[in-house]
């Protein structure tokens, strides 16, 4: 089983060009499925039936995994089994008729424009790390980029002259734009960043003190510390800035269809959440 799992990971990396965060997520999900199958004395992918997948989902539920997490596991399986069908290992995917648990939408959290400005002001931009944090916060709010896309950016994804980024998630890419002021901070960040090489396109755009890619958890901690300094009492996450971007764009008169494209939503129903939010309260 492990042989096909490893070849799948290579396929995602070399053929699909997935970023490390996405690769790690697929690896964790399929590894857990493999361990579950081995515990059931199943040693090849051909022996996995819809009943096994059903039992696997029950195991996740017993371990108090959320419906959103279970759906992510099923999505990982769907892609993996599609690969096995493509390679001729199996003829049909055992999870294809599995019903997905319903996920209740959480109430979105949005910051006011004044709160956003306070976040920016509370960052010490005299250091390389401070400049990095300011740029990342500004990009989240100015472009609506997802934090997973932001963390996964490499040097090749940045176009300073055109003031845009190529954001990648799974097998889809989109172009997001940022302001002249953020462009100014980016140029200064590169000037001060130790070991920066614009020619090395594989270099992570945002790094930590160990010169490796900044993690999502590391950035989240920075955001929480900055929120405390800015006297923001509500609980916020990087996604709060994306929500704020969407709501403020609608307030500025951007059309829903345009916002859908800016956010990279495949279904406009996902974008309509922000329109409904505005109708229910004043931000």
PDB file of C-alpha atoms in Angstrom, residues 26-130:
ATOM      1  CA  UNK A  26      -2.897  14.873   1.792  1.00  0.00           C
ATOM      2  CA  UNK A  27      -0.075  12.891   3.371  1.00  0.00           C
ATOM      3  CA  UNK A  28      -1.616  13.075   6.860  1.00  0.00           C
ATOM      4  CA  UNK A  29      -5.088  12.115   5.653  1.00  0.00           C
ATOM      5  CA  UNK A  30      -4.034   9.154   3.517  1.00  0.00           C
ATOM      6  CA  UNK A  31      -1.523   7.951   6.142  1.00  0.00           C
ATOM      7  CA  UNK A  32      -4.318   7.793   8.708  1.00  0.00           C
ATOM      8  CA  UNK A  33      -6.482   5.819   6.275  1.00  0.00           C
ATOM      9  CA  UNK A  34      -3.592   3.399   5.696  1.00  0.00           C
ATOM     10  CA  UNK A  35      -3.138   2.816   9.431  1.00  0.00           C
ATOM     11  CA  UNK A  36      -6.866   2.218   9.826  1.00  0.00           C
ATOM     12  CA  UNK A  37      -6.839  -0.339   6.997  1.00  0.00           C
ATOM     13  CA  UNK A  38      -3.818  -2.145   8.429  1.00  0.00           C
ATOM     14  CA  UNK A  39      -5.659  -2.449  11.748  1.00  0.00           C
ATOM     15  CA  UNK A  40      -8.451  -4.167   9.791  1.00  0.00           C
ATOM     16  CA  UNK A  41      -5.880  -6.548   8.211  1.00  0.00           C
ATOM     17  CA  UNK A  42      -6.317  -4.888   4.816  1.00  0.00           C
ATOM     18  CA  UNK A  43      -2.988  -4.751   3.005  1.00  0.00           C
ATOM     19  CA  UNK A  44      -3.877  -3.629  -0.514  1.00  0.00           C
ATOM     20  CA  UNK A  45      -5.961  -0.822  -1.978  1.00  0.00           C
ATOM     21  CA  UNK A  46      -8.050  -3.194  -4.111  1.00  0.00           C
ATOM     22  CA  UNK A  47      -9.597  -4.663  -0.955  1.00  0.00           C
ATOM     23  CA  UNK A  48     -11.034  -1.388   0.321  1.00  0.00           C
ATOM     24  CA  UNK A  49     -14.826  -1.359  -0.011  1.00  0.00           C
ATOM     25  CA  UNK A  50     -17.445   1.358   0.563  1.00  0.00           C
ATOM     26  CA  UNK A  51     -18.137  -0.369   3.883  1.00  0.00           C
ATOM     27  CA  UNK A  52     -14.531   0.179   4.985  1.00  0.00           C
ATOM     28  CA  UNK A  53     -14.790   3.873   4.135  1.00  0.00           C
ATOM     29  CA  UNK A  54     -18.046   4.044   6.102  1.00  0.00           C
ATOM     30  CA  UNK A  55     -16.334   2.462   9.125  1.00  0.00           C
ATOM     31  CA  UNK A  56     -13.438   4.893   8.745  1.00  0.00           C
ATOM     32  CA  UNK A  57     -15.825   7.846   8.879  1.00  0.00           C
ATOM     33  CA  UNK A  58     -17.461   6.356  11.988  1.00  0.00           C
ATOM     34  CA  UNK A  59     -14.014   6.140  13.583  1.00  0.00           C
ATOM     35  CA  UNK A  60     -13.415   9.830  12.863  1.00  0.00           C
ATOM     36  CA  UNK A  61     -16.799  10.699  14.361  1.00  0.00           C
ATOM     37  CA  UNK A  62     -16.053   8.650  17.484  1.00  0.00           C
ATOM     38  CA  UNK A  63     -12.816  10.613  17.818  1.00  0.00           C
ATOM     39  CA  UNK A  64     -14.953  13.780  17.809  1.00  0.00           C
ATOM     40  CA  UNK A  65     -13.667  15.081  14.498  1.00  0.00           C
ATOM     41  CA  UNK A  66     -15.771  17.901  13.066  1.00  0.00           C
ATOM     42  CA  UNK A  67     -17.852  17.434   9.929  1.00  0.00           C
ATOM     43  CA  UNK A  68     -15.542  19.866   8.133  1.00  0.00           C
ATOM     44  CA  UNK A  69     -12.525  17.698   9.032  1.00  0.00           C
ATOM     45  CA  UNK A  70     -14.329  14.532   7.927  1.00  0.00           C
ATOM     46  CA  UNK A  71     -15.205  16.157   4.605  1.00  0.00           C
ATOM     47  CA  UNK A  72     -11.553  17.089   4.134  1.00  0.00           C
ATOM     48  CA  UNK A  73     -10.547  13.450   4.704  1.00  0.00           C
ATOM     49  CA  UNK A  74     -13.112  12.313   2.149  1.00  0.00           C
ATOM     50  CA  UNK A  75     -11.862  14.914  -0.335  1.00  0.00           C
ATOM     51  CA  UNK A  76      -8.295  13.634   0.118  1.00  0.00           C
ATOM     52  CA  UNK A  77      -9.499  10.082  -0.436  1.00  0.00           C
ATOM     53  CA  UNK A  78     -11.434  11.104  -3.527  1.00  0.00           C
ATOM     54  CA  UNK A  79      -8.297  12.524  -5.105  1.00  0.00           C
ATOM     55  CA  UNK A  80      -6.162   9.562  -4.059  1.00  0.00           C
ATOM     56  CA  UNK A  81      -8.585   6.924  -5.335  1.00  0.00           C
ATOM     57  CA  UNK A  82      -9.002   8.873  -8.575  1.00  0.00           C
ATOM     58  CA  UNK A  83      -5.226   8.572  -8.959  1.00  0.00           C
ATOM     59  CA  UNK A  84      -5.384   4.810  -8.308  1.00  0.00           C
ATOM     60  CA  UNK A  85      -8.103   4.427 -10.958  1.00  0.00           C
ATOM     61  CA  UNK A  86      -5.972   6.447 -13.360  1.00  0.00           C
ATOM     62  CA  UNK A  87      -3.007   4.141 -12.670  1.00  0.00           C
ATOM     63  CA  UNK A  88      -5.132   1.016 -13.155  1.00  0.00           C
ATOM     64  CA  UNK A  89      -4.696  -0.134  -9.545  1.00  0.00           C
ATOM     65  CA  UNK A  90      -8.452  -0.162  -8.865  1.00  0.00           C
ATOM     66  CA  UNK A  91     -11.457   0.052 -11.180  1.00  0.00           C
ATOM     67  CA  UNK A  92     -13.833   2.140  -9.042  1.00  0.00           C
ATOM     68  CA  UNK A  93     -13.359   4.522  -6.126  1.00  0.00           C
ATOM     69  CA  UNK A  94     -14.862   3.079  -2.907  1.00  0.00           C
ATOM     70  CA  UNK A  95     -15.756   6.510  -1.468  1.00  0.00           C
ATOM     71  CA  UNK A  96     -17.587   7.879  -4.502  1.00  0.00           C
ATOM     72  CA  UNK A  97     -21.084   7.229  -3.126  1.00  0.00           C
ATOM     73  CA  UNK A  98     -20.245   8.210   0.450  1.00  0.00           C
ATOM     74  CA  UNK A  99     -22.585  10.916   1.721  1.00  0.00           C
ATOM     75  CA  UNK A 100     -20.756  13.994   2.998  1.00  0.00           C
ATOM     76  CA  UNK A 101     -21.703  15.245   6.482  1.00  0.00           C
ATOM     77  CA  UNK A 102     -23.364  18.644   6.472  1.00  0.00           C
ATOM     78  CA  UNK A 103     -21.254  21.519   7.751  1.00  0.00           C
ATOM     79  CA  UNK A 104     -22.931  24.398   9.533  1.00  0.00           C
ATOM     80  CA  UNK A 105     -21.535  27.780   8.571  1.00  0.00           C
ATOM     81  CA  UNK A 106     -20.009  29.719  11.442  1.00  0.00           C
ATOM     82  CA  UNK A 107     -20.888  33.365  11.950  1.00  0.00           C
ATOM     83  CA  UNK A 108     -18.172  35.374  10.248  1.00  0.00           C
ATOM     84  CA  UNK A 109     -16.085  37.869  12.214  1.00  0.00           C
ATOM     85  CA  UNK A 110     -15.271  41.214  10.594  1.00  0.00           C
ATOM     86  CA  UNK A 111     -13.023  44.054  11.730  1.00  0.00           C
ATOM     87  CA  UNK A 112     -13.836  47.700  11.140  1.00  0.00           C
ATOM     88  CA  UNK A 113     -11.552  49.789   8.943  1.00  0.00           C
ATOM     89  CA  UNK A 114     -10.293  51.591  12.064  1.00  0.00           C
ATOM     90  CA  UNK A 115      -9.396  48.270  13.697  1.00  0.00           C
ATOM     91  CA  UNK A 116      -7.526  47.192  10.567  1.00  0.00           C
ATOM     92  CA  UNK A 117      -5.568  50.444  10.623  1.00  0.00           C
ATOM     93  CA  UNK A 118      -4.716  49.932  14.306  1.00  0.00           C
ATOM     94  CA  UNK A 119      -3.366  46.460  13.514  1.00  0.00           C
ATOM     95  CA  UNK A 120      -1.043  47.954  10.918  1.00  0.00           C
ATOM     96  CA  UNK A 121       0.092  50.748  13.243  1.00  0.00           C
ATOM     97  CA  UNK A 122       0.980  48.413  16.126  1.00  0.00           C
ATOM     98  CA  UNK A 123       3.620  46.513  14.146  1.00  0.00           C
ATOM     99  CA  UNK A 124       7.242  47.603  14.569  1.00  0.00           C
ATOM    100  CA  UNK A 125       8.318  47.990  10.952  1.00  0.00           C
ATOM    101  CA  UNK A 126      11.947  48.812  11.818  1.00  0.00           C
ATOM    102  CA  UNK A 127      12.923  45.119  11.856  1.00  0.00           C
ATOM    103  CA  UNK A 128      12.858  42.532   9.078  1.00  0.00           C
ATOM    104  CA  UNK A 129      10.358  40.413  11.031  1.00  0.00           C
ATOM    105  CA  UNK A 130       8.162  43.449  11.630  1.00  0.00           C
TER     106      UNK A 130
END
